[in-house]
Amino acid sequence: AAPFYLRRTKEALVTFPDPDTGQITKLFTKRNVQTVPFQIDADEWDLYDALTRYVEDQSLKALNLNATTGRAVGFTMAMLQRRLASSIYAARRSLERMRDKRQRILEDPQAYRQEQIARKLPDDFDDLPEQEQQGILTELEQIVTSVDPNALREDILQLTRLVDQAHQLEHREVETKLNKLREVISNQGVFKDTATKLLVFTEHKDTLDYLVDRLGQWGLNVAQIHGGMKIGDRDTPGTRLHAERIFRERDGAQVLVATEAAGEGINLQFCWLMINYDIPWNPVRLEQRMGRIHRYGQDKDCLIFNFVAGNTREGRVLAKLFERIEAIEKDLDPNRTGKVFNVLGDVFPANLLDKLIRDMYLHNQTEETIKSRIVQEVDTSRFRRITDATLEGLARKQLNLAAIVGKSAEARERRLVPEVVEDFFTHAAPIVGLVPRETGTGSHTYRIGRIPRRLWPLGDRLEPRFGRLGKEYRQIVFNKDLLARDPTCEWVTPGHPLFEVVRQMLFDQVRDDLMRGAVFHDLHAAEPYHLDVFSTAIRDGLGNELHRRLFIVRTDGDGGMSIRQPTIFLDLAAAPRADAFTPPADLPPLAAREQTLVDEALTGFLSEVAEQRCREADTIRRHVELSLDELIHRQNLTYASLVEQQNGLSSTPPWLSASLKQCEDRIEELNARRERRLAELDRECQCTIGGIQLIGHAWVLPHPQRSDPKVRTMVRDEQVEKIAIQAAIAHEQAQGRQVRSVEAENRGFDLISSRPHPEDPATAIDVRFIEVKGRSGVGEVALSTNEYKTAERLKDDYWLYVVYNCSSDPEVHVICDPARLGWKPLVTVEHYRLDAHAVTAASEELKQ
């Protein structure tokens, strides 16, 4: 769990202010939600009226049954009404199943009575997976209000009449709602523009089958996701991930029809058009649906249509709800971004609408009473409190925003930019048998094609960590911003199964070469030195790997050892002939080099990670105790209520005994879960070094051309550089900035300069990463590959301070984002050179 929590509606989320302009950027596009009213015609109304009277009659009869059976019958009747609101086909299929099951009950009533003992509708029905819900509904369809043969025959007769009416309407093939669907998607240009993607949601699998068939008949390429499908993978037809993939592809499915199984867990930012063919009676579900397309990464404004039958009772109730939301949007959200829907579940409880409509069937609530209740619950002032100030006071007390700003500076330095990922992948892939082909010059979009069979076993081995490796990748990009140009591309980055398979396969192939070692040249070294590359991890008490880093141990000729960053290799040039050097025999033993690593790096690394882990665990512990204590309290109240019911009875019926046992088991399970989770959190704080692995080693020799006249000027003069560093630090301190030297860490710069945060002086803001170059007089300067690549990555956060005349009167020239200038690569020594005139011009530009 994250250590920081700040609750906001999505539309309130913005980037941190730009340090120069102060501008902020919204993270989410707008969301326009529209109600699409339609009127069912006379024949459809006759079916609706007949079914409503049947539902009311059965609901009233259920009141005379025991609590468990009565609730189950009431639930079934509400479900039946919702299916008719979804489609005539879905209602007819339920009616047929109910009729057939009643016929079987009529044939063997005693067997039915035995099946009903201890049958209970789960309290958490709405939270169950769709497939489990469907199984429960199938069972509930056979529950009847009476097993009297005459009553059953009358019930079967009524259901048969309803089935016949539904059949007649289906044969007519002019269902009003379906016609409205065709009208809406035609108006949105779906038929004309095959690149337009459309997501259609329905509550019921029967309606999904109906829509997939009709949309296919209209000439549209349709995919589907429902609860009966396995998660699967992108290459296995009939699975959810495969359906998502073919919907994503440019030449794949144009329409995705989905039930609530797609309401969570899939990301469809490439689609901006959605239709709720029927409306869930749970507002939270509605927001979950919208969140599939209106999410981070969506670059278009989303358009969402909610279908509502305006001349049915429940349709008028839903229309009233959306009418209230629209009125509130005009007041709180005039730009119609849809933010009101994000908190609708907080204002209007999840099961309230369902309960109100069921009460309407029982004549406990009138339609007008329910509308009045909606007006009362969906109140502008309540929305304003949540959307504008939810938990803000708590956030100010608990969340150190200044610290987050400081952390963001550190994250900017360490971020892995897309160019680096792309460069690695395009060089590594051919070594392992892949050939990325750029689709156009400078497009940064690559076609991969089929994945070689030799990579499949490695993909299977890495699947638990990174997901399943696809058998084919048509187009991939490494920069997420390119998805705006073509959202059907696959974004490949560290953590993606394709990237990780290439990385692991490459490492497996070069592992022996790394251990044999290599020879490099260093322009600034006067004597040879040795480098060991170690990989080490920190693990918690549960064995989870928290962090893994590479460390370099440098061993000089005199036996002195120090820690360096892996980026040191960017400052070196590969030697052309590795066999020209004979390593000395007096290198300190490996154990001594490892001990230096532990003493100078890993002890601090362990303390840093352990401290962070304990802070996070403490935050999680407070939330675990709060949430589980509340759940246990609720179960105790439920148990007390059941005991009270038992005390009022002469004997305990089977359903009550089952409920008491279930409640006792739940309390015991929650207490055990609380103790187990708190014990796990204690163990998570017990951090250790998870082993030290030698990856490879190298010898580094003085560069053979370091004495050449054209190269000699780039060789580091320690005395000059010391004077330059002192001048740069004095320059920063004169402006009230705090400076920290990182010269020995090979981070691609020498100094980190910042200002103290006005609210938290210990937190740094306006951070500059400064590389200092000193010259005794005036002359050209050079950046190493490490420095140049770091400048490219950090852009405006990277500063070059060139100090001229270090032997007399130091003169500081300041350049922001030096990578934008006309550097000339000097491949022989892996450096980039810039003449003195360009340095002076860039510095004067900044002053102006």
mmCIF file of N, CA and C in Angstrom, residues 33 99 138 148 281 482 636 649 682 837:
data_model
loop_
_atom_site.group_PDB
_atom_site.id
_atom_site.type_symbol
_atom_site.label_atom_id
_atom_site.label_comp_id
_atom_site.label_asym_id
_atom_site.label_seq_id
_atom_site.Cartn_x
_atom_site.Cartn_y
_atom_site.Cartn_z
ATOM 1 N N VAL A 33 -21.788 12.979 -20.244
ATOM 2 C CA VAL A 33 -22.758 11.908 -20.024
ATOM 3 C C VAL A 33 -24.146 12.408 -20.416
ATOM 4 N N ARG A 99 -40.496 -21.101 -15.958
ATOM 5 C CA ARG A 99 -41.627 -21.986 -16.271
ATOM 6 C C ARG A 99 -41.187 -23.451 -16.243
ATOM 7 N N THR A 138 -29.717 -18.414 -11.202
ATOM 8 C CA THR A 138 -30.309 -19.607 -11.812
ATOM 9 C C THR A 138 -31.021 -20.455 -10.767
ATOM 10 N N ASP A 148 -48.222 -25.741 -3.783
ATOM 11 C CA ASP A 148 -49.556 -26.291 -4.039
ATOM 12 C C ASP A 148 -49.714 -26.522 -5.540
ATOM 13 N N TRP A 281 -28.774 -0.788 -11.204
ATOM 14 C CA TRP A 281 -29.452 -0.104 -10.094
ATOM 15 C C TRP A 281 -28.489 0.135 -8.936
ATOM 16 N N LEU A 482 3.210 8.542 -27.696
ATOM 17 C CA LEU A 482 2.920 8.138 -29.073
ATOM 18 C C LEU A 482 1.595 7.391 -29.191
ATOM 19 N N ASN A 636 -20.599 -8.743 14.810
ATOM 20 C CA ASN A 636 -21.093 -8.936 16.182
ATOM 21 C C ASN A 636 -22.522 -8.414 16.322
ATOM 22 N N LEU A 649 -38.177 -17.528 19.833
ATOM 23 C CA LEU A 649 -38.788 -18.712 19.227
ATOM 24 C C LEU A 649 -38.727 -19.888 20.184
ATOM 25 N N ASP A 682 4.515 -7.156 10.933
ATOM 26 C CA ASP A 682 5.702 -7.179 11.791
ATOM 27 C C ASP A 682 6.881 -7.822 11.061
ATOM 28 N N HIS A 837 33.056 29.699 -27.967
ATOM 29 C CA HIS A 837 32.093 30.693 -28.460
ATOM 30 C C HIS A 837 30.655 30.262 -28.160
#
